[in-house]
Tab-separated table of C-alpha atoms in Angstrom:
chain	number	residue	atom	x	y	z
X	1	UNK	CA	-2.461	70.107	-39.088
X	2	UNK	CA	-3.167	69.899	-42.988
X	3	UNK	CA	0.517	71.551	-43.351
X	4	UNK	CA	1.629	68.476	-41.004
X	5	UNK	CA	-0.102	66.166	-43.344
X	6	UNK	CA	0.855	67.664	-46.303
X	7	UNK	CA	4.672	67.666	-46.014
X	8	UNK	CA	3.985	64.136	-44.410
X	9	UNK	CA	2.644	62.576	-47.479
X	10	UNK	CA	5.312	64.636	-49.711
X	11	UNK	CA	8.012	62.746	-48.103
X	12	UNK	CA	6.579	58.848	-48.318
X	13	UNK	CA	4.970	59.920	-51.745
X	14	UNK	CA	8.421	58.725	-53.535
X	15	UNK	CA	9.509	56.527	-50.923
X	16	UNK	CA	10.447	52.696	-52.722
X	17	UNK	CA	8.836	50.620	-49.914
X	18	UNK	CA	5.301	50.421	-49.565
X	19	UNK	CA	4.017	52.543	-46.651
X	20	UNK	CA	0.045	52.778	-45.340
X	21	UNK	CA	-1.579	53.631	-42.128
X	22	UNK	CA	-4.797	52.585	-40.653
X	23	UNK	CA	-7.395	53.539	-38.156
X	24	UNK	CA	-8.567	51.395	-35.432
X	25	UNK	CA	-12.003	50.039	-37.708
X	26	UNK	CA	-9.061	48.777	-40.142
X	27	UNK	CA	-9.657	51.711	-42.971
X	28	UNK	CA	-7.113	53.081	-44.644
X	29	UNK	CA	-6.216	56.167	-43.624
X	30	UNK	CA	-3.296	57.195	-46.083
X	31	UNK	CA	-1.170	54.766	-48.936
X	32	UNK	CA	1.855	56.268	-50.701
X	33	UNK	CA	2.151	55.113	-54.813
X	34	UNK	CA	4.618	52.205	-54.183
X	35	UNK	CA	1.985	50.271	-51.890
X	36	UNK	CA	-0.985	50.980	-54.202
X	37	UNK	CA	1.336	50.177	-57.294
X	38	UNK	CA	2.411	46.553	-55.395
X	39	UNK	CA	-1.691	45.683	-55.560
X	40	UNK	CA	-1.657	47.347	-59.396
X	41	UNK	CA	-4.165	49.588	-57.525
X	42	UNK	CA	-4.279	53.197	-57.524
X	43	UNK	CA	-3.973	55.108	-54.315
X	44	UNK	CA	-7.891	55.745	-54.320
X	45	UNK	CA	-8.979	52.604	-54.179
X	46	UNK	CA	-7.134	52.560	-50.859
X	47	UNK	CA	-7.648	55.695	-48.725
X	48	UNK	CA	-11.036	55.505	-47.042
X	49	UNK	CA	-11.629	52.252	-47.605
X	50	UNK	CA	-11.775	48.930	-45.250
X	51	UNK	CA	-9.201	46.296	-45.692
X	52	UNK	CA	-11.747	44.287	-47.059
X	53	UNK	CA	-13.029	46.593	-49.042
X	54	UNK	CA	-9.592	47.830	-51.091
X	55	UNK	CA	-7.920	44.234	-51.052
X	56	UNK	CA	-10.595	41.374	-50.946
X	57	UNK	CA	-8.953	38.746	-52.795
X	58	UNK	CA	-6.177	38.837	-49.921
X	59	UNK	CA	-8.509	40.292	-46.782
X	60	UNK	CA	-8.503	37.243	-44.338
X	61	UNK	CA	-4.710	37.106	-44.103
X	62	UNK	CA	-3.947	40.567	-44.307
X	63	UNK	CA	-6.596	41.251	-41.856
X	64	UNK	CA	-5.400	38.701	-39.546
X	65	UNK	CA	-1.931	39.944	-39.378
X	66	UNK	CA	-3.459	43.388	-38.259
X	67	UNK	CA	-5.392	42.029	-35.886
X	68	UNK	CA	-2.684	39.974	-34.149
X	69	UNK	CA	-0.821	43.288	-33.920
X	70	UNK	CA	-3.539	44.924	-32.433
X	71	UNK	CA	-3.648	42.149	-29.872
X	72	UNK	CA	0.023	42.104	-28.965
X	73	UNK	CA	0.376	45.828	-29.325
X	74	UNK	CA	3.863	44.718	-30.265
X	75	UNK	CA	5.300	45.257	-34.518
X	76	UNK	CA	4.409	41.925	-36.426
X	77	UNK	CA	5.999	40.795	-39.048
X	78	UNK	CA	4.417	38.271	-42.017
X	79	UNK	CA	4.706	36.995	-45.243
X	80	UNK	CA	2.229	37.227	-47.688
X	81	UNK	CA	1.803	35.765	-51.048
X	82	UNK	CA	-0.420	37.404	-53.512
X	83	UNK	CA	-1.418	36.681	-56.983
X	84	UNK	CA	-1.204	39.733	-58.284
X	85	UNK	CA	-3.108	40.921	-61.580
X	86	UNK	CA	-0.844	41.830	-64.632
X	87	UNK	CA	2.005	39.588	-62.813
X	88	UNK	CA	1.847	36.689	-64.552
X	89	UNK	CA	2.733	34.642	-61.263
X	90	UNK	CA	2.417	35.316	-57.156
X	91	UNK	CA	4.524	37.507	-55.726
X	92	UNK	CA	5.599	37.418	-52.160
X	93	UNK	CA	5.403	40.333	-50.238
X	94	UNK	CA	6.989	40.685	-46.738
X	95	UNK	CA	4.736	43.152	-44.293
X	96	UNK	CA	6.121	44.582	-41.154
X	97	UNK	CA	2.980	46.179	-39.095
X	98	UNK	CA	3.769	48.302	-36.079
X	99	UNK	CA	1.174	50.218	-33.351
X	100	UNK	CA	0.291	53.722	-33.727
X	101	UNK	CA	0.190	55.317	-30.157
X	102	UNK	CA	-0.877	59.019	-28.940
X	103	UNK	CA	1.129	61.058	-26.100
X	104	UNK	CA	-0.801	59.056	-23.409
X	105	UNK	CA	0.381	55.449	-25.174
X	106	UNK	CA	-3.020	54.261	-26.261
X	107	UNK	CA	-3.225	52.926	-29.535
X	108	UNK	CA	-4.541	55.278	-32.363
X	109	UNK	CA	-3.942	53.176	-35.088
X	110	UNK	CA	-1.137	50.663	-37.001
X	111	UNK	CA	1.890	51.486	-39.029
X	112	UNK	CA	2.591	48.976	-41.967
X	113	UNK	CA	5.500	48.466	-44.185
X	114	UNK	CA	5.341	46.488	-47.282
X	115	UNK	CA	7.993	45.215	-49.496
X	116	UNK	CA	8.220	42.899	-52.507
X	117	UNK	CA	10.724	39.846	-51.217
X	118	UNK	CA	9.303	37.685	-54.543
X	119	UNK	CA	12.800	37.577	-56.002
X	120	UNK	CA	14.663	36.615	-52.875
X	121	UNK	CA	11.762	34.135	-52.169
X	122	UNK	CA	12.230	32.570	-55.403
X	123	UNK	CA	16.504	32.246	-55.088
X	124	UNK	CA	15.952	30.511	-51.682
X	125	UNK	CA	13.400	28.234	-53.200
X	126	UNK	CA	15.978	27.562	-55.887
X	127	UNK	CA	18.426	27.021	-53.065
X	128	UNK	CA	16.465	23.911	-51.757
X	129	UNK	CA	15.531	22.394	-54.589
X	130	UNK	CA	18.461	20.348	-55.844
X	131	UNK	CA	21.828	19.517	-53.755
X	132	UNK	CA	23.480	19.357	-57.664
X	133	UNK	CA	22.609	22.638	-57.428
X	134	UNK	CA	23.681	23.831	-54.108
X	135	UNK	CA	26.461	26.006	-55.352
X	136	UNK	CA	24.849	27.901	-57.705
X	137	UNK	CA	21.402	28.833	-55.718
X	138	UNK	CA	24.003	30.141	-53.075
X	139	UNK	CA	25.267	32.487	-55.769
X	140	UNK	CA	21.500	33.006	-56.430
X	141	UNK	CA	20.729	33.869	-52.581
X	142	UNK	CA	21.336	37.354	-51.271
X	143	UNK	CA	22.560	35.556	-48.105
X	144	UNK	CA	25.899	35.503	-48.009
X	145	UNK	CA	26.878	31.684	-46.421
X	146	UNK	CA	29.942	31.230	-44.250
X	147	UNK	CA	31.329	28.621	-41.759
X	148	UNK	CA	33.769	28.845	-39.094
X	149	UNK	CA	35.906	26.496	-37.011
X	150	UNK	CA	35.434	25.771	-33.184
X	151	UNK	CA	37.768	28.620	-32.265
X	152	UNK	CA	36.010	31.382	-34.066
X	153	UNK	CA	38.746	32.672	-35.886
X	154	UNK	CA	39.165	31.642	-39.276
X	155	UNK	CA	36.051	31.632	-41.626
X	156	UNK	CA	34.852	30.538	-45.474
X	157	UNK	CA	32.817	33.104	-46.712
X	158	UNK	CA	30.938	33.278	-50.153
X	159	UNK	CA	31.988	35.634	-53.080
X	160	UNK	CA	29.050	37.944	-52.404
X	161	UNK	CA	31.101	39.123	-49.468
X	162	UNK	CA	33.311	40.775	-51.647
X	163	UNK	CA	30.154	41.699	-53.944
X	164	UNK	CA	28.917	43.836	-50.855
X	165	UNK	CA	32.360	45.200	-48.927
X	166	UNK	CA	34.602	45.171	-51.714
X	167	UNK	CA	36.714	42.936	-49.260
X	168	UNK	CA	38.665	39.859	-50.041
X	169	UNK	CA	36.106	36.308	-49.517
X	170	UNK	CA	37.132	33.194	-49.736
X	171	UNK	CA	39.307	32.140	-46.372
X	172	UNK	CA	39.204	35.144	-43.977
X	173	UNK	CA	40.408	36.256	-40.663
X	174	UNK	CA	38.232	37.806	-37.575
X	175	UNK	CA	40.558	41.108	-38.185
X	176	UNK	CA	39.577	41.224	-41.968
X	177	UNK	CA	35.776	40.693	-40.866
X	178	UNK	CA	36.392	43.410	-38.544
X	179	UNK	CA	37.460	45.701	-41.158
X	180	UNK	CA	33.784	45.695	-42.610
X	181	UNK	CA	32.052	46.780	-39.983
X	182	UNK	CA	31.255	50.280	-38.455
X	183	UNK	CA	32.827	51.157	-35.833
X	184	UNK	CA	30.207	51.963	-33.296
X	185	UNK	CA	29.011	48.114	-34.043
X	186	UNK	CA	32.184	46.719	-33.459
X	187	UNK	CA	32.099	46.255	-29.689
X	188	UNK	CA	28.714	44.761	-29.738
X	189	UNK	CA	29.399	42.505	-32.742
X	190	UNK	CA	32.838	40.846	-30.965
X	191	UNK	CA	30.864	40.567	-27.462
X	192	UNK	CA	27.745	38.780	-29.376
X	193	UNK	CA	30.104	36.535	-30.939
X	194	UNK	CA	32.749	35.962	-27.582
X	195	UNK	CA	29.172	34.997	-25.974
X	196	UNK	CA	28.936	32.394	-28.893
X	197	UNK	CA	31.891	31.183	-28.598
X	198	UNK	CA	31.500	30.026	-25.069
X	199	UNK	CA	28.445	29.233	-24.469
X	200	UNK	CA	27.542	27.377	-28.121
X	201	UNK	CA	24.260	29.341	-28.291
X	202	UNK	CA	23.386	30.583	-31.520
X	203	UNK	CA	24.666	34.279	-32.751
X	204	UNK	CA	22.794	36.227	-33.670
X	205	UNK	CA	23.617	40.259	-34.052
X	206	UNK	CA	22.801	42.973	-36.645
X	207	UNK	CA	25.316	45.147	-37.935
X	208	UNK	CA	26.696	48.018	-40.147
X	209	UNK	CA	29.199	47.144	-42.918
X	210	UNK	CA	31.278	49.598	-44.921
X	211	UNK	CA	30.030	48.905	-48.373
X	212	UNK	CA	32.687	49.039	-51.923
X	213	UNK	CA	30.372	52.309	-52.541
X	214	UNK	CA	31.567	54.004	-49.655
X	215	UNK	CA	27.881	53.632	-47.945
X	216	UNK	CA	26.980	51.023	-44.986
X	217	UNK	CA	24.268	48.791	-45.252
X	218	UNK	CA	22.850	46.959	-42.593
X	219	UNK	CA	23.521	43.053	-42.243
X	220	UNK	CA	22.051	40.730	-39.930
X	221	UNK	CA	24.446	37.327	-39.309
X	222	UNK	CA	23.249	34.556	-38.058
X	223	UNK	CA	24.905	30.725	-36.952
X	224	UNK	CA	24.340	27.890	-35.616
X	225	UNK	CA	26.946	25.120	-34.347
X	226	UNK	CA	27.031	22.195	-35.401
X	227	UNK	CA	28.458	19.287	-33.161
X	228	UNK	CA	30.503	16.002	-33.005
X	229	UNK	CA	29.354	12.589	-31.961
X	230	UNK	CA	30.705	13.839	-28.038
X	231	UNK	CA	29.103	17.001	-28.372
X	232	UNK	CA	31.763	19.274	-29.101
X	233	UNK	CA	31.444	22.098	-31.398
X	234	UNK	CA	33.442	21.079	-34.910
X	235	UNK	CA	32.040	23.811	-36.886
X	236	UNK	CA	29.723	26.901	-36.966
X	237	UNK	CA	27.116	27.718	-39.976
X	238	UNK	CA	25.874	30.951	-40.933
X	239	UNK	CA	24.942	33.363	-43.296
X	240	UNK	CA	24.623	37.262	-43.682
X	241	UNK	CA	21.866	38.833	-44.680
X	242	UNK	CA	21.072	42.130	-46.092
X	243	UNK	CA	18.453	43.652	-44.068
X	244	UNK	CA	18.915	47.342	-45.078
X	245	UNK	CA	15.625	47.570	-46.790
X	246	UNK	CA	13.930	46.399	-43.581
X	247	UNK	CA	15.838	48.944	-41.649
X	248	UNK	CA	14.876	51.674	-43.682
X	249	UNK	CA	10.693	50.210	-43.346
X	250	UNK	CA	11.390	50.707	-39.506
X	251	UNK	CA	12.660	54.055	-39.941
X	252	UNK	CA	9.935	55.365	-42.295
X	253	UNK	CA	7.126	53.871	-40.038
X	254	UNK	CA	9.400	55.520	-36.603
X	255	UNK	CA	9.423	58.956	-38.377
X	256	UNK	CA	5.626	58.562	-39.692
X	257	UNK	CA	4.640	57.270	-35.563
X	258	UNK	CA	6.515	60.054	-34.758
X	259	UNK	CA	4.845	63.034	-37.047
X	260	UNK	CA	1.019	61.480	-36.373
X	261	UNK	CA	1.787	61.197	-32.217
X	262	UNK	CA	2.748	65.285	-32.877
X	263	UNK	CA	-0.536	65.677	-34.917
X	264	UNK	CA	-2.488	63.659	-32.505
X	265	UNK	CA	-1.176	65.996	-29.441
X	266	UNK	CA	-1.834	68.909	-31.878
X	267	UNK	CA	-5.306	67.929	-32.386
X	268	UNK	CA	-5.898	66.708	-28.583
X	269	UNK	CA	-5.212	70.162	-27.985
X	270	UNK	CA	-7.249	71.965	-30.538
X	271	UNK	CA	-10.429	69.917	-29.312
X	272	UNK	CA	-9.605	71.226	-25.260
X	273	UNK	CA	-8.528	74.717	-25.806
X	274	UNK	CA	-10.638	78.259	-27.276
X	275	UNK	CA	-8.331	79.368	-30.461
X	276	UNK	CA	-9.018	83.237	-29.535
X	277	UNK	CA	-8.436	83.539	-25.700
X	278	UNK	CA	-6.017	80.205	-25.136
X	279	UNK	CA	-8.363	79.400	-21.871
X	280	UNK	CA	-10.204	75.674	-22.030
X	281	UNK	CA	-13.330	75.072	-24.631
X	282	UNK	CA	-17.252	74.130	-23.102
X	283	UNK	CA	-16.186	70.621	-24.055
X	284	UNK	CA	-12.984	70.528	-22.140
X	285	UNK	CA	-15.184	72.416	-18.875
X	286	UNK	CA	-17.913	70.275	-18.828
X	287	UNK	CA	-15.768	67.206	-18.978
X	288	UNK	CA	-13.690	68.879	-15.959
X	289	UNK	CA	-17.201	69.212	-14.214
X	290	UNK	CA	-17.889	65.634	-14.787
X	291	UNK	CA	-15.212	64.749	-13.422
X	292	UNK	CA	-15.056	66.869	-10.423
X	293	UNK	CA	-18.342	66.708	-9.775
X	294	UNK	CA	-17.503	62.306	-9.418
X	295	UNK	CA	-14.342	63.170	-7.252
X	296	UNK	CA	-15.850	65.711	-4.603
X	297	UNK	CA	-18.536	63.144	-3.495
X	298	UNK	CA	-15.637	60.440	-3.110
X	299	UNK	CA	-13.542	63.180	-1.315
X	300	UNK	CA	-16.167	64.942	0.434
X	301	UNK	CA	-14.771	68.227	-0.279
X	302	UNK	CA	-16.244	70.942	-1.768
X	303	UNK	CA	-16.296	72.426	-5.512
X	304	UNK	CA	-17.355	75.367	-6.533
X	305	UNK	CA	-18.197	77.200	-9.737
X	306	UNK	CA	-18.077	80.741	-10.883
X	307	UNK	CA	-19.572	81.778	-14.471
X	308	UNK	CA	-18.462	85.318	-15.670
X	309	UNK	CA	-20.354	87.804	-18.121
X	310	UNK	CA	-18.676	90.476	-19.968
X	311	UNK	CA	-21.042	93.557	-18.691
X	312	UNK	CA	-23.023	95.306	-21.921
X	313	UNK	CA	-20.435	93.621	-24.250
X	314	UNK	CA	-22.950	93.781	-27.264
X	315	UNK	CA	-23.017	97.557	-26.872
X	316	UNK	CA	-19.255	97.635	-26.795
X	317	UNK	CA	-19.084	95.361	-30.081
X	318	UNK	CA	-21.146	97.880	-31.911
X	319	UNK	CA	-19.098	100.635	-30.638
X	320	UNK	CA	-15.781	99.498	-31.171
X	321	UNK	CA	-16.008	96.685	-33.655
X	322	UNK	CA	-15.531	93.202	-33.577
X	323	UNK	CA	-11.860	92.879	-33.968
X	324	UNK	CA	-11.849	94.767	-30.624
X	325	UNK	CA	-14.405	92.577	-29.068
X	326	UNK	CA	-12.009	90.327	-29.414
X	327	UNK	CA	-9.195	91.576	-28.263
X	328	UNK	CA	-11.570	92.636	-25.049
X	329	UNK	CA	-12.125	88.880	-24.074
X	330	UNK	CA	-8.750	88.270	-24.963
X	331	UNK	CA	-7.781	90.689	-22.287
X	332	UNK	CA	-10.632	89.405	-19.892
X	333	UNK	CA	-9.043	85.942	-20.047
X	334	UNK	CA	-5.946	87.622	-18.763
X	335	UNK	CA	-7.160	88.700	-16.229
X	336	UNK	CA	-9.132	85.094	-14.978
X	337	UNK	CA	-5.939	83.637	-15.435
X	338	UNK	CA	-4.525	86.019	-13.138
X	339	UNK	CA	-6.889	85.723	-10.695
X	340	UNK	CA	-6.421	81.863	-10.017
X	341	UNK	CA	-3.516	80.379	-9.003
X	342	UNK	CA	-3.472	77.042	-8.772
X	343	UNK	CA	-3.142	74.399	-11.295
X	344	UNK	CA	-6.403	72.167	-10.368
X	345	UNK	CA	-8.060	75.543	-11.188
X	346	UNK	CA	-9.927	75.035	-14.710
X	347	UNK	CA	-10.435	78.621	-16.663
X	348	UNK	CA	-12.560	78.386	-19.448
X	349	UNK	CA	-14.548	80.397	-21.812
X	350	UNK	CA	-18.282	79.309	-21.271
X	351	UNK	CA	-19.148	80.812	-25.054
X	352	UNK	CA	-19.495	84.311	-26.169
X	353	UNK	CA	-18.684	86.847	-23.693
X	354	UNK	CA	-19.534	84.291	-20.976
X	355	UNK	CA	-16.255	82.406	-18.820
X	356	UNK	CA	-16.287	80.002	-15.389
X	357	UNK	CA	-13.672	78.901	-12.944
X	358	UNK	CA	-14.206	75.540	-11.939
X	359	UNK	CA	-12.225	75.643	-8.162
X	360	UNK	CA	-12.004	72.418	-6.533
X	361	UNK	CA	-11.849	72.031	-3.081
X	362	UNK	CA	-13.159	75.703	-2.264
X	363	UNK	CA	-16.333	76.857	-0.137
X	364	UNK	CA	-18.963	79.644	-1.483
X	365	UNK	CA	-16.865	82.504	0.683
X	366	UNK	CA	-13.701	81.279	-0.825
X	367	UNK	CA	-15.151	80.977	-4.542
X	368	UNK	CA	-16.711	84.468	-3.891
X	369	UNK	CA	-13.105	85.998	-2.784
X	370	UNK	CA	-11.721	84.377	-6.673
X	371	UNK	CA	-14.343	85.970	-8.563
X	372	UNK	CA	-14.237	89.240	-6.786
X	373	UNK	CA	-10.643	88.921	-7.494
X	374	UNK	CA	-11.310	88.721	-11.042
X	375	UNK	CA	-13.865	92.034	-11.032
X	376	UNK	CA	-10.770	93.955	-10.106
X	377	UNK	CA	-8.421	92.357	-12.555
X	378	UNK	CA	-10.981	93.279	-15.117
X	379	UNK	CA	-11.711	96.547	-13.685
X	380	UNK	CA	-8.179	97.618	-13.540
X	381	UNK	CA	-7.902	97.100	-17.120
X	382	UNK	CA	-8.853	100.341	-18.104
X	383	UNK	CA	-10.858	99.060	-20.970
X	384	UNK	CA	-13.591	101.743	-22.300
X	385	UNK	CA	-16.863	100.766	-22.998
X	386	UNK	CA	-19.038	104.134	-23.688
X	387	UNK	CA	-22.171	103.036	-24.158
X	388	UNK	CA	-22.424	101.352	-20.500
X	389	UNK	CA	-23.724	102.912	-17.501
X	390	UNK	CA	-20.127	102.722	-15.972
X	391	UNK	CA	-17.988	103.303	-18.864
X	392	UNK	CA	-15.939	100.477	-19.229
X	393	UNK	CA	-15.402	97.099	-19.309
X	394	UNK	CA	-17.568	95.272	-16.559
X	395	UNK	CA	-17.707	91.634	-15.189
X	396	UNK	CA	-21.327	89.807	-13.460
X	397	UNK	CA	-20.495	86.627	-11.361
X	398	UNK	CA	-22.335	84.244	-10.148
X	399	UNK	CA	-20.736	81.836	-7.457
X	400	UNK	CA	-22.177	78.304	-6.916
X	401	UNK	CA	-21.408	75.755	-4.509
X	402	UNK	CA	-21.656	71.799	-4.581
X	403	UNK	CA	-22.275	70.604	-1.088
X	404	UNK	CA	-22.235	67.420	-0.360
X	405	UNK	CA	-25.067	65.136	1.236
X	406	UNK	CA	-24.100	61.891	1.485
X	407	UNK	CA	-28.295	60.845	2.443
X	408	UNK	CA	-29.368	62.455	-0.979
X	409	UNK	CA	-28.358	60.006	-3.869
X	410	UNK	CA	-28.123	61.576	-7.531
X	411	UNK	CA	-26.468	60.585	-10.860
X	412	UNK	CA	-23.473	62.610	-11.384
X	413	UNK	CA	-25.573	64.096	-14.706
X	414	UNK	CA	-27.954	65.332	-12.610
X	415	UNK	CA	-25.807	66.971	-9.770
X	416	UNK	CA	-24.059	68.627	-13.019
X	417	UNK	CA	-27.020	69.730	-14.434
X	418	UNK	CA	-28.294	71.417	-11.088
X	419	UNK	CA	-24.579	72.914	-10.483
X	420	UNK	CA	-24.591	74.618	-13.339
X	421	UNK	CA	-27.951	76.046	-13.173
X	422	UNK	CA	-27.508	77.531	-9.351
X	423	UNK	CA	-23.995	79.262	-10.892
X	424	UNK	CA	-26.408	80.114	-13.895
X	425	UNK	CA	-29.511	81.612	-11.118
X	426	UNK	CA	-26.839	83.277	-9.032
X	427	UNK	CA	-24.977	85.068	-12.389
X	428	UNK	CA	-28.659	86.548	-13.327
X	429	UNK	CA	-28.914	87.589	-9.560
X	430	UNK	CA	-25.785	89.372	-9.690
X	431	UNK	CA	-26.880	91.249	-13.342
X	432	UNK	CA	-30.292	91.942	-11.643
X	433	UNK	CA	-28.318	93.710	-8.493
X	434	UNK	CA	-26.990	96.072	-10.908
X	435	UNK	CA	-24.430	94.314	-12.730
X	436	UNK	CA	-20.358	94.838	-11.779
X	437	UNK	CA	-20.384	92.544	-8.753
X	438	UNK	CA	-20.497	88.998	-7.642
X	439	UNK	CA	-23.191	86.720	-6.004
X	440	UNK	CA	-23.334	83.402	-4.443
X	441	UNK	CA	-25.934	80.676	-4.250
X	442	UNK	CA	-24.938	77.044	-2.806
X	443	UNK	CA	-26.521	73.993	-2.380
X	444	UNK	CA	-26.270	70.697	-1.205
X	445	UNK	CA	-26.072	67.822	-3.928
């Protein structure tokens, strides 16, 4: 998981947009240089810290956009202006925060993107304030204005057209604004804009266009109609804008979602499963017994519980060595897995040389059957173990069964508790009969 981590943070390390996750309490959980460097911060300040805590001057508004994505568990987007230290004036910054969701969809934590917008906040403010000027904030704008009759045919488009496509501007046809664009947008572009047409709503569509570079960039157009006095269409207004940046924020913050849902299934797994035999952890059994304990007094049906010891395994360890103690339990699990076969089954190592099955819906005789099942599995093995008074490996099972008494009411901790100490009564029964066999003690609960 480290690795995972590691290669993670290599690839957003140099990435030009400002990219930071966070944990549920708001903390950040990892900042790349370009979003400590738009605070003038460096990256420590960040990691570990609160929102509050790393950013205070700008807290309640940042922390209010996260919070409003949390609430939506939909991507946000915001503006944010910041007076930023060593600046000399505020800068606006646009952030784009997104959900962070694990295999099962629950939210793990947010996603945000953050990029400096200061410059084309400042040409669109230029853009407003002066009609005298009009012409010359347009040039300013990154937009790139155009206007089309009623038909949707012939358009006036600004210089920066040509700036971007390397196209003619000026007065254009549909065919030469088709020549921009990439082909797999094409067909969605000219239906967006035939749906226009007809129906007057506004267009809106985002799109790939061939750039004088030989690259695309992505473009977002947008217009509006504007009417006569009987409520025709005259004319339609809009503008392209370049919203390749943002596209590449949404595909950082996809790829990042993507690597921490892989490390999140990664660790999910890591805190249910024993790394040497591969069978479930304590902590994934005893939440299985939990919960099967709650579901066989709504079902009425009976559970049972075996719990396996490895016969004289300390003796074998200081025979053979610990490397082959472990492949021994290794080879044990094998064999438990073999002797179940169903999925609802839970095989787990209990600790040590001790395992359980957890069988659902299975009487005492039935349970007893499984773990004698097992005691061959084992026994077949072959596996020496000199020291023991049969010389080799060895299982002791004990077989408990959860009845079910619907006068008797217990918490569910306690009707765990008492499960687990008949299977525990009735493994110490079968060591005290002599070890290599398998004995039973039920009980209503």
């Amino acid at each position: 998981m480290r690795a995972t981590f590691a290669k993670m943070e290599e690839a957003f390390r140099a990435a030009p947009l400002g990219l930071a996750t966070l944990d549920l309490n708001l903390r950040y959980v990892y900042v790349n240089e370009a979003f400590a460097t738009m605070y003038r911060k460096p990256v420590q300040d960040f990691v570990g810290h609160s929102v509050a805590e790393a950013v205070p001057r700008w807290a309640p508004q940042i922390l209010s956009h996260l919070k409003h994505c949390l609430l939506t568990e939909a991507s946000v987007e915001c503006e944010i202006e910041a007076d930023v230290a060593g600046t000399g004036y505020p800068r606006v910054f646009l952030r784009t925060c997104k959900p962070i969701r694990d295999e099962a969809g629950a939210i793990i934590g947010l996603a945000c993107g953050l990029l400096d917008i200061t410059e084309r906040k400042q040409a669109e403010a230029a853009m407003r304030k002066s009609e005298e000027n009009h012409r010359h904030a347009v040039e300013l704008n990154p937009h790139i204005p155009w206007s089309c009759g009623p038909d949707g045919e012939r358009f006036e488009i600004s210089a920066r057209w040509t700036d971007l496509t390397g196209l003619n501007s000026g007065s254009i046809t549909l065919d030469d604004w088709k020549q921009a664009l990439h082909p797999d947008d094409l067909a969605p572009f000219l239906a967006a804009w035939r749906k226009s047409l007809v129906t007057g709503s506004p267009f809106d569509v985002e799109y790939r266009v061939h750039c004088g570079d030989g690259d695309f960039r992505w473009v977002r157009a947008r217009a509006a109609v504007r009417r006569d006095r009987s409520g025709r269409i005259s004319k339609w207004y809009g503008i392209n804008e370049d919203i390749h940046e943002r596209k590449l924020i949404d595909a950082a913050l996809r790829e990042k979602t993507r690597h921490l849902e892989l490390v999140t299934h990664q660790l999910a797994l890591s805190l249910k499963e024993d790394h040497l035999t591969g069978l479930a952890n304590r902590r994934h059994l005893d939440e299985a017994i939990t919960r099967q304990v709650k579901l066989a007094h709504r079902s009425k049906l009976p559970l049972s519980l075996v719990l396996f010891d490895v016969d004289h395994f300390k003796a074998f360890n200081d025979t053979y060595g610990h490397v082959a103690g472990d492949e021994c339990l290794r080879k044990v699990a094998g064999a438990l897995r073999r002797a179940t076969g169903r999925a609802s089954d839970t095989a787990a190592r209990y600790g040590g040389e001790e395992f359980a099955l957890l069988l659902p819906n299975t009487s005492e005789e039935g349970a007893l059957q499984v773990a004698n099942r097992a005691l061959e599995e084992v026994r077949a093995l072959g596996i020496p173990n000199a020291k023991a008074a049969i010389p080799q490996v060895t299982l002791s099972a004990g077989v408990a069964m959860l009845g079910l008494d619907q006068h008797k009411k217990r918490s569910t901790a306690d009707a765990v508790s008492d499960f687990l100490k008949m299977a525990d009564l009735a493994l110490y029964a079968a060591k005290k009969a002599g070890r290599n066999c398998a004995q039973g003690r039920s009980r209503q609960a």
